[in-house]
mmCIF file of C-alpha atoms in Angstrom:
data_model
loop_
_atom_site.group_PDB
_atom_site.id
_atom_site.type_symbol
_atom_site.label_atom_id
_atom_site.label_comp_id
_atom_site.label_asym_id
_atom_site.label_seq_id
_atom_site.Cartn_x
_atom_site.Cartn_y
_atom_site.Cartn_z
ATOM 1 C CA MET L 1 -15.820 25.489 2.141
ATOM 2 C CA THR L 2 -18.679 23.552 0.636
ATOM 3 C CA ILE L 3 -18.128 22.235 -2.869
ATOM 4 C CA SER L 4 -20.910 23.661 -4.973
ATOM 5 C CA ASN L 5 -22.391 20.696 -6.582
ATOM 6 C CA LYS L 6 -21.146 22.509 -9.725
ATOM 7 C CA LEU L 7 -21.789 19.012 -10.346
ATOM 8 C CA ALA L 8 -25.241 20.272 -9.528
ATOM 9 C CA ASP L 9 -26.661 16.795 -9.970
ATOM 10 C CA SER L 10 -25.750 14.870 -6.815
ATOM 11 C CA HIS L 11 -27.136 11.748 -8.460
ATOM 12 C CA LYS L 12 -24.103 11.745 -10.755
ATOM 13 C CA THR L 13 -21.562 12.720 -8.098
ATOM 14 C CA VAL L 14 -19.205 9.939 -7.025
ATOM 15 C CA ALA L 15 -16.807 10.248 -4.088
ATOM 16 C CA VAL L 16 -13.524 8.459 -4.742
ATOM 17 C CA ILE L 17 -11.569 7.987 -1.523
ATOM 18 C CA GLY L 18 -7.849 7.625 -2.165
ATOM 19 C CA GLY L 19 -5.577 8.937 -4.901
ATOM 20 C CA GLY L 20 -3.406 5.949 -5.714
ATOM 21 C CA PRO L 21 -3.470 4.243 -9.130
ATOM 22 C CA ALA L 22 -6.867 2.623 -8.448
ATOM 23 C CA GLY L 23 -8.508 5.868 -7.345
ATOM 24 C CA MET L 24 -7.036 7.862 -10.228
ATOM 25 C CA SER L 25 -8.065 5.258 -12.790
ATOM 26 C CA CYS L 26 -11.563 5.101 -11.341
ATOM 27 C CA ALA L 27 -12.001 8.875 -11.361
ATOM 28 C CA LEU L 28 -10.772 9.092 -14.941
ATOM 29 C CA TRP L 29 -13.194 6.412 -16.100
ATOM 30 C CA LEU L 30 -16.078 7.950 -14.178
ATOM 31 C CA LYS L 31 -15.556 11.238 -15.981
ATOM 32 C CA GLN L 32 -15.482 9.532 -19.369
ATOM 33 C CA LEU L 33 -18.725 7.760 -18.467
ATOM 34 C CA GLY L 34 -20.435 11.102 -17.908
ATOM 35 C CA LEU L 35 -20.309 11.087 -14.103
ATOM 36 C CA PHE L 36 -18.765 13.618 -11.712
ATOM 37 C CA PRO L 37 -16.003 12.143 -9.543
ATOM 38 C CA ILE L 38 -14.557 14.033 -6.590
ATOM 39 C CA LEU L 39 -11.232 12.516 -5.589
ATOM 40 C CA ILE L 40 -10.237 12.836 -1.928
ATOM 41 C CA GLU L 41 -6.518 12.386 -1.206
ATOM 42 C CA LYS L 42 -4.987 12.752 2.259
ATOM 43 C CA ASP L 43 -1.519 13.666 0.941
ATOM 44 C CA GLN L 44 -0.235 16.610 -1.073
ATOM 45 C CA LYS L 45 0.349 14.415 -4.119
ATOM 46 C CA LEU L 46 -1.406 11.559 -5.876
ATOM 47 C CA GLY L 47 0.176 8.156 -6.355
ATOM 48 C CA GLY L 48 -0.122 6.305 -3.058
ATOM 49 C CA LEU L 49 2.791 3.991 -2.294
ATOM 50 C CA GLN L 50 4.284 4.686 -5.717
ATOM 51 C CA GLN L 51 5.413 8.031 -4.325
ATOM 52 C CA ALA L 52 7.798 6.106 -2.054
ATOM 53 C CA SER L 53 9.178 3.738 -4.705
ATOM 54 C CA HIS L 54 12.607 4.240 -6.276
ATOM 55 C CA PHE L 55 12.399 1.060 -8.349
ATOM 56 C CA GLN L 56 12.462 1.584 -12.093
ATOM 57 C CA ASN L 57 9.324 0.312 -13.784
ATOM 58 C CA VAL L 58 9.771 -2.803 -15.908
ATOM 59 C CA TRP L 59 6.277 -4.182 -15.312
ATOM 60 C CA TYR L 60 3.750 -1.550 -16.393
ATOM 61 C CA LEU L 61 3.340 -1.410 -20.152
ATOM 62 C CA GLY L 62 4.604 1.617 -22.048
ATOM 63 C CA LEU L 63 6.377 3.486 -19.241
ATOM 64 C CA SER L 64 9.607 1.536 -18.944
ATOM 65 C CA GLY L 65 12.456 3.075 -16.978
ATOM 66 C CA HIS L 66 10.409 5.460 -14.845
ATOM 67 C CA THR L 67 10.647 5.107 -11.079
ATOM 68 C CA GLY L 68 7.514 4.613 -9.032
ATOM 69 C CA TYR L 69 7.370 8.251 -7.983
ATOM 70 C CA GLU L 70 7.912 9.377 -11.583
ATOM 71 C CA LEU L 71 5.057 7.107 -12.627
ATOM 72 C CA ALA L 72 2.873 8.698 -9.945
ATOM 73 C CA ASP L 73 3.723 12.173 -11.248
ATOM 74 C CA ILE L 74 2.855 11.153 -14.822
ATOM 75 C CA PHE L 75 -0.494 9.814 -13.616
ATOM 76 C CA GLN L 76 -1.168 13.025 -11.677
ATOM 77 C CA GLN L 77 -0.378 15.171 -14.725
ATOM 78 C CA HIS L 78 -3.001 13.176 -16.639
ATOM 79 C CA MET L 79 -5.560 13.826 -13.912
ATOM 80 C CA VAL L 80 -4.849 17.555 -13.878
ATOM 81 C CA ALA L 81 -5.031 17.710 -17.675
ATOM 82 C CA GLU L 82 -8.504 16.154 -17.480
ATOM 83 C CA ASN L 83 -9.589 18.917 -15.086
ATOM 84 C CA LEU L 84 -10.802 16.454 -12.476
ATOM 85 C CA THR L 85 -11.904 17.704 -9.070
ATOM 86 C CA ILE L 86 -9.222 16.684 -6.558
ATOM 87 C CA LEU L 87 -9.147 17.544 -2.857
ATOM 88 C CA PHE L 88 -5.482 17.360 -1.865
ATOM 89 C CA ALA L 89 -4.296 17.074 1.753
ATOM 90 C CA SER L 90 -7.886 16.301 2.647
ATOM 91 C CA GLN L 91 -8.727 14.303 5.750
ATOM 92 C CA LEU L 92 -12.044 12.454 5.648
ATOM 93 C CA LYS L 93 -14.050 13.339 8.758
ATOM 94 C CA GLY L 94 -17.494 11.906 8.140
ATOM 95 C CA ILE L 95 -19.666 9.807 5.849
ATOM 96 C CA ILE L 96 -23.302 10.308 6.754
ATOM 97 C CA LYS L 97 -26.319 8.531 5.326
ATOM 98 C CA ALA L 98 -28.703 11.078 3.820
ATOM 99 C CA GLY L 99 -31.580 9.155 2.277
ATOM 100 C CA GLU L 100 -30.202 7.402 -0.779
ATOM 101 C CA TYR L 101 -27.173 9.716 -0.779
ATOM 102 C CA PHE L 102 -23.943 10.020 1.184
ATOM 103 C CA LYS L 103 -22.901 13.291 2.799
ATOM 104 C CA ILE L 104 -19.107 13.405 2.567
ATOM 105 C CA VAL L 105 -17.367 15.635 5.120
ATOM 106 C CA THR L 106 -13.673 16.531 5.175
ATOM 107 C CA LYS L 107 -11.867 19.051 7.352
ATOM 108 C CA SER L 108 -12.529 21.880 4.883
ATOM 109 C CA ASP L 109 -15.149 20.610 2.417
ATOM 110 C CA GLU L 110 -18.439 18.789 2.230
ATOM 111 C CA PHE L 111 -20.597 17.515 -0.595
ATOM 112 C CA THR L 112 -23.312 14.988 -1.375
ATOM 113 C CA ALA L 113 -22.686 11.926 -3.538
ATOM 114 C CA ARG L 114 -24.873 9.122 -4.830
ATOM 115 C CA SER L 115 -22.045 6.580 -4.919
ATOM 116 C CA MET L 116 -18.660 6.075 -3.320
ATOM 117 C CA VAL L 117 -15.533 4.146 -4.305
ATOM 118 C CA ILE L 118 -13.010 3.243 -1.612
ATOM 119 C CA ALA L 119 -9.474 3.109 -3.009
ATOM 120 C CA THR L 120 -7.447 3.734 0.128
ATOM 121 C CA GLY L 121 -4.815 1.103 -0.637
ATOM 122 C CA GLN L 122 -2.560 -0.356 1.994
ATOM 123 C CA ARG L 123 0.278 0.759 4.231
ATOM 124 C CA ILE L 124 3.768 -0.605 4.692
ATOM 125 C CA LYS L 125 3.995 -2.487 7.966
ATOM 126 C CA GLY L 126 6.469 -0.704 10.199
ATOM 127 C CA TYR L 127 7.445 -0.122 13.798
ATOM 128 C CA GLU L 128 3.910 -0.568 15.129
ATOM 129 C CA ASP L 129 4.020 -4.167 13.906
ATOM 130 C CA ILE L 130 7.220 -5.074 15.789
ATOM 131 C CA LYS L 131 6.896 -2.863 18.860
ATOM 132 C CA SER L 132 6.223 -5.843 21.135
ATOM 133 C CA VAL L 133 9.814 -7.047 20.630
ATOM 134 C CA PRO L 134 12.118 -5.814 23.430
ATOM 135 C CA GLY L 135 14.489 -3.107 22.244
ATOM 136 C CA SER L 136 12.432 -2.255 19.171
ATOM 137 C CA HIS L 137 11.735 1.284 20.375
ATOM 138 C CA ASP L 138 15.413 2.132 19.935
ATOM 139 C CA LEU L 139 15.116 1.359 16.226
ATOM 140 C CA LEU L 140 13.035 4.525 15.784
ATOM 141 C CA SER L 141 16.029 6.781 16.394
ATOM 142 C CA SER L 142 18.545 4.652 14.490
ATOM 143 C CA GLN L 143 19.939 5.582 11.069
ATOM 144 C CA ARG L 144 20.604 1.892 10.449
ATOM 145 C CA VAL L 145 17.001 0.859 9.780
ATOM 146 C CA CYS L 146 14.766 0.824 6.690
ATOM 147 C CA PHE L 147 11.064 -0.083 6.637
ATOM 148 C CA ASN L 148 10.268 1.073 3.089
ATOM 149 C CA PRO L 149 10.690 -1.604 0.383
ATOM 150 C CA GLY L 150 10.610 1.114 -2.255
ATOM 151 C CA ALA L 151 13.875 2.558 -0.934
ATOM 152 C CA THR L 152 15.865 -0.595 -1.738
ATOM 153 C CA PRO L 153 17.578 0.790 -4.888
ATOM 154 C CA LEU L 154 18.983 3.648 -2.778
ATOM 155 C CA LEU L 155 20.646 1.176 -0.406
ATOM 156 C CA VAL L 156 22.766 -0.701 -2.956
ATOM 157 C CA ASP L 157 25.724 1.684 -2.767
ATOM 158 C CA LYS L 158 25.023 2.874 0.768
ATOM 159 C CA LEU L 159 25.441 -0.625 2.218
ATOM 160 C CA ASP L 160 28.602 -1.526 0.316
ATOM 161 C CA ARG L 161 30.620 -4.095 2.330
ATOM 162 C CA GLN L 162 28.228 -4.025 5.264
ATOM 163 C CA VAL L 163 26.529 -6.870 7.096
ATOM 164 C CA VAL L 164 22.806 -6.510 6.455
ATOM 165 C CA GLY L 165 19.812 -8.166 8.079
ATOM 166 C CA ILE L 166 16.550 -8.530 6.171
ATOM 167 C CA VAL L 167 13.372 -9.525 7.995
ATOM 168 C CA GLY L 168 10.721 -11.026 5.719
ATOM 169 C CA GLY L 169 10.462 -13.919 3.290
ATOM 170 C CA GLY L 170 8.011 -12.487 0.760
ATOM 171 C CA ASP L 171 8.891 -10.889 -2.559
ATOM 172 C CA ASN L 172 9.971 -7.597 -0.994
ATOM 173 C CA GLY L 173 12.370 -9.353 1.355
ATOM 174 C CA LEU L 174 13.741 -11.571 -1.397
ATOM 175 C CA VAL L 175 14.170 -8.710 -3.876
ATOM 176 C CA THR L 176 15.951 -6.635 -1.238
ATOM 177 C CA ALA L 177 18.374 -9.501 -0.585
ATOM 178 C CA ILE L 178 18.949 -10.038 -4.311
ATOM 179 C CA ARG L 179 19.576 -6.326 -4.954
ATOM 180 C CA LEU L 180 22.005 -5.936 -2.053
ATOM 181 C CA ALA L 181 23.868 -9.227 -2.396
ATOM 182 C CA ASN L 182 26.510 -7.989 -4.832
ATOM 183 C CA THR L 183 27.602 -5.032 -2.709
ATOM 184 C CA ALA L 184 26.920 -6.064 0.898
ATOM 185 C CA GLN L 185 29.545 -8.015 2.800
ATOM 186 C CA HIS L 186 26.930 -10.545 3.878
ATOM 187 C CA ILE L 187 23.171 -10.812 4.252
ATOM 188 C CA HIS L 188 21.197 -12.519 7.016
ATOM 189 C CA LEU L 189 17.656 -13.289 5.855
ATOM 190 C CA PHE L 190 15.179 -13.887 8.686
ATOM 191 C CA VAL L 191 12.029 -15.768 7.665
ATOM 192 C CA ARG L 192 9.183 -16.526 10.061
ATOM 193 C CA SER L 193 7.962 -19.597 8.164
ATOM 194 C CA GLN L 194 8.884 -20.519 4.586
ATOM 195 C CA LEU L 195 10.241 -18.570 1.649
ATOM 196 C CA ARG L 196 7.391 -17.097 -0.360
ATOM 197 C CA GLY L 197 7.203 -14.952 -3.457
ATOM 198 C CA PHE L 198 7.763 -15.600 -7.134
ATOM 199 C CA ALA L 199 9.586 -18.807 -8.035
ATOM 200 C CA LEU L 200 12.285 -16.818 -9.842
ATOM 201 C CA ASN L 201 13.082 -14.816 -6.698
ATOM 202 C CA GLN L 202 13.249 -17.981 -4.601
ATOM 203 C CA GLN L 203 15.625 -19.559 -7.096
ATOM 204 C CA GLU L 204 17.899 -16.504 -6.973
ATOM 205 C CA ILE L 205 17.973 -16.617 -3.172
ATOM 206 C CA LEU L 206 18.932 -20.298 -3.194
ATOM 207 C CA LYS L 207 21.808 -19.485 -5.562
ATOM 208 C CA LEU L 208 22.992 -16.729 -3.221
ATOM 209 C CA ILE L 209 22.815 -19.096 -0.254
ATOM 210 C CA GLU L 210 24.911 -21.646 -2.147
ATOM 211 C CA ALA L 211 27.396 -18.910 -3.045
ATOM 212 C CA GLY L 212 27.781 -17.998 0.623
ATOM 213 C CA LYS L 213 26.411 -14.489 0.198
ATOM 214 C CA VAL L 214 23.175 -15.065 2.124
ATOM 215 C CA THR L 215 22.477 -16.949 5.341
ATOM 216 C CA LEU L 216 18.860 -18.057 5.670
ATOM 217 C CA HIS L 217 17.432 -18.176 9.197
ATOM 218 C CA GLN L 218 14.196 -20.102 8.736
ATOM 219 C CA LEU L 219 11.363 -20.381 11.271
ATOM 220 C CA ALA L 220 13.079 -17.462 12.992
ATOM 221 C CA THR L 221 11.578 -15.699 15.997
ATOM 222 C CA ILE L 222 13.232 -12.432 16.988
ATOM 223 C CA ASP L 223 13.481 -12.042 20.758
ATOM 224 C CA GLN L 224 15.375 -8.780 21.167
ATOM 225 C CA PHE L 225 17.050 -5.834 19.445
ATOM 226 C CA GLU L 226 20.050 -4.042 20.907
ATOM 227 C CA VAL L 227 20.838 -0.798 19.128
ATOM 228 C CA SER L 228 24.058 1.202 19.357
ATOM 229 C CA GLN L 229 25.653 3.898 17.208
ATOM 230 C CA GLU L 230 27.907 1.276 15.612
ATOM 231 C CA ASN L 231 25.549 -1.632 14.986
ATOM 232 C CA ILE L 232 22.338 -3.514 15.738
ATOM 233 C CA SER L 233 22.372 -6.831 17.562
ATOM 234 C CA ILE L 234 19.535 -9.301 17.043
ATOM 235 C CA THR L 235 18.828 -12.152 19.432
ATOM 236 C CA PHE L 236 16.607 -14.799 17.858
ATOM 237 C CA GLN L 237 15.602 -18.444 17.817
ATOM 238 C CA ASP L 238 15.787 -20.493 14.644
ATOM 239 C CA GLU L 239 14.208 -23.752 13.485
ATOM 240 C CA LYS L 240 16.261 -25.668 16.057
ATOM 241 C CA GLN L 241 14.756 -23.515 18.829
ATOM 242 C CA GLN L 242 18.248 -22.510 19.866
ATOM 243 C CA PRO L 243 19.093 -18.921 20.904
ATOM 244 C CA ASN L 244 21.341 -17.119 18.428
ATOM 245 C CA GLN L 245 22.768 -13.662 18.027
ATOM 246 C CA VAL L 246 24.034 -11.748 14.998
ATOM 247 C CA ILE L 247 25.605 -8.305 14.783
ATOM 248 C CA LEU L 248 24.420 -6.178 11.872
ATOM 249 C CA ASP L 249 25.481 -2.893 10.336
ATOM 250 C CA TYR L 250 21.996 -2.319 8.953
ATOM 251 C CA ILE L 251 18.553 -3.926 9.016
ATOM 252 C CA CYS L 252 15.700 -3.861 6.483
ATOM 253 C CA PHE L 253 12.189 -4.812 7.555
ATOM 254 C CA ARG L 254 10.117 -6.257 4.712
ATOM 255 C CA ILE L 255 7.232 -7.579 6.781
ATOM 256 C CA GLY L 256 4.373 -6.941 4.416
ATOM 257 C CA PHE L 257 1.430 -4.591 4.134
ATOM 258 C CA ALA L 258 -1.846 -3.882 5.927
ATOM 259 C CA PRO L 259 -5.088 -2.453 4.481
ATOM 260 C CA ASN L 260 -6.110 1.160 5.003
ATOM 261 C CA ALA L 261 -9.675 0.189 5.831
ATOM 262 C CA LYS L 262 -10.118 0.628 9.579
ATOM 263 C CA ASP L 263 -10.803 4.376 9.600
ATOM 264 C CA ILE L 264 -13.345 4.322 6.799
ATOM 265 C CA VAL L 265 -15.147 1.341 8.359
ATOM 266 C CA GLN L 266 -15.525 3.359 11.565
ATOM 267 C CA LEU L 267 -16.793 6.429 9.697
ATOM 268 C CA LEU L 268 -19.407 4.353 7.878
ATOM 269 C CA GLU L 269 -20.676 2.925 11.146
ATOM 270 C CA GLN L 270 -20.655 6.295 12.933
ATOM 271 C CA GLY L 271 -22.575 7.888 10.059
ATOM 272 C CA LYS L 272 -25.157 5.078 10.175
ATOM 273 C CA VAL L 273 -24.310 4.053 6.631
ATOM 274 C CA GLY L 274 -23.763 0.421 7.574
ATOM 275 C CA ALA L 275 -21.234 -2.228 8.541
ATOM 276 C CA LEU L 276 -18.772 -2.870 5.738
ATOM 277 C CA GLU L 277 -17.912 -6.542 5.332
ATOM 278 C CA LEU L 278 -14.204 -7.312 5.597
ATOM 279 C CA ASN L 279 -12.339 -10.448 4.650
ATOM 280 C CA GLN L 280 -9.265 -12.105 6.120
ATOM 281 C CA GLY L 281 -6.672 -9.595 7.191
ATOM 282 C CA GLY L 282 -9.106 -6.689 7.361
ATOM 283 C CA TYR L 283 -9.363 -6.075 3.616
ATOM 284 C CA ILE L 284 -12.659 -4.948 2.072
ATOM 285 C CA ALA L 285 -14.733 -7.809 0.671
ATOM 286 C CA THR L 286 -16.227 -7.292 -2.804
ATOM 287 C CA ASP L 287 -17.906 -9.265 -5.547
ATOM 288 C CA GLN L 288 -16.226 -9.750 -8.928
ATOM 289 C CA PHE L 289 -17.451 -6.318 -10.048
ATOM 290 C CA LEU L 290 -16.084 -4.643 -6.900
ATOM 291 C CA ARG L 291 -19.384 -3.991 -5.157
ATOM 292 C CA THR L 292 -19.086 -4.088 -1.364
ATOM 293 C CA SER L 293 -21.655 -5.296 1.155
ATOM 294 C CA ILE L 294 -23.204 -1.793 1.271
ATOM 295 C CA PRO L 295 -25.268 -0.691 -1.755
ATOM 296 C CA ASN L 296 -23.644 2.025 -3.889
ATOM 297 C CA ILE L 297 -20.285 1.621 -2.170
ATOM 298 C CA TYR L 298 -17.472 -0.003 -4.134
ATOM 299 C CA ALA L 299 -13.823 -0.746 -3.453
ATOM 300 C CA ALA L 300 -10.856 -0.984 -5.800
ATOM 301 C CA GLY L 301 -7.130 -1.636 -5.654
ATOM 302 C CA ASP L 302 -4.950 -2.995 -2.891
ATOM 303 C CA VAL L 303 -7.539 -2.379 -0.160
ATOM 304 C CA THR L 304 -9.490 -5.340 -1.623
ATOM 305 C CA ASN L 305 -6.522 -7.729 -1.261
ATOM 306 C CA PRO L 306 -6.117 -8.745 -4.925
ATOM 307 C CA ARG L 307 -3.947 -11.796 -5.523
ATOM 308 C CA ASP L 308 -1.414 -9.653 -7.380
ATOM 309 C CA PRO L 309 -1.328 -6.175 -5.835
ATOM 310 C CA CYS L 310 0.442 -3.814 -8.239
ATOM 311 C CA VAL L 311 -0.121 -0.762 -10.424
ATOM 312 C CA ALA L 312 -1.516 -2.832 -13.297
ATOM 313 C CA THR L 313 -4.217 -4.546 -11.232
ATOM 314 C CA ALA L 314 -5.058 -1.326 -9.376
ATOM 315 C CA VAL L 315 -5.605 0.568 -12.634
ATOM 316 C CA ALA L 316 -7.753 -2.277 -13.953
ATOM 317 C CA GLN L 317 -9.849 -2.443 -10.792
ATOM 318 C CA GLY L 318 -10.384 1.309 -10.888
ATOM 319 C CA ALA L 319 -11.911 0.935 -14.341
ATOM 320 C CA ILE L 320 -14.078 -2.012 -13.280
ATOM 321 C CA ALA L 321 -15.396 -0.149 -10.237
ATOM 322 C CA ALA L 322 -16.282 2.870 -12.387
ATOM 323 C CA ARG L 323 -18.214 0.670 -14.805
ATOM 324 C CA SER L 324 -20.108 -0.906 -11.910
ATOM 325 C CA VAL L 325 -21.029 2.526 -10.556
ATOM 326 C CA ASP L 326 -22.315 3.567 -13.975
ATOM 327 C CA GLU L 327 -24.332 0.379 -14.511
ATOM 328 C CA ASP L 328 -25.917 0.506 -11.066
ATOM 329 C CA LEU L 329 -26.903 4.153 -11.464
ATOM 330 C CA LYS L 330 -28.540 3.390 -14.806
ATOM 331 C CA ASN L 331 -30.457 0.488 -13.296
ATOM 332 C CA SER L 332 -31.674 2.619 -10.383
ATOM 333 C CA ASN L 333 -33.369 5.161 -12.662
#
């Protein structure tokens, strides 16, 4: 179907790509500024990575105690209450330059917009990021593997008295080790370089190492996985460049995130819109007001690689991007 620009005035129509906290915040602000956002979300629900998080919120003001997916549902209820136009389960197929406008094409809809905000977030790094390691393919069929940091609270009781391996020395790896330390039999923490993350998390890990609950394998390079029904064996080299092997009951990969920017960059080039400038790691480069290298295209949230990626910064960036859209449209009249 073609969305009637019930919005009628394409000059005020803004395509918001991605329904995480940044995209939702942006769409909400755009409406309050008198514009007409159309939010395109590839999944059946809004919320982005929050839909996969079982951590209780202690960070975002005013909603203490809610899990990430509960927070996402609360946000979505707000969007629905505001009667915003949302295209759920909608795959973006084309972005075509049409004069000073953008023709937005999905599998079942198309419309014309004057501006566009990219809020596609980032993905959890998973199997595709370790598939070069021999034996990694067998991890796909194992019930002893977790790639999702948001599932950590569910593992506390499940891994009672088990030997657990955690790959990753950032905050997600450290928090997973801290959460599991009191119930697991022992934890092996594999870190490629140095411990990273908040100072408080690093201090807690050092205490657990001193208590004998965690073994830190620093400058670790994993050479092979061997997976059986009973356990997972890891062969690796540590800082001494000596081969080692540990037998694990369970393994958690906390190897970071990657931006969801590649597909939209390709669509922009194919539609002759332009080449979107990326920064280190493939994130979308913006100025302080979230304008990208292409006029009338903005980016907000984790896809821009903020120093502190989280719900709070995503919501704030959504608002900033909306204000920039509004200001630029006023100045173009």
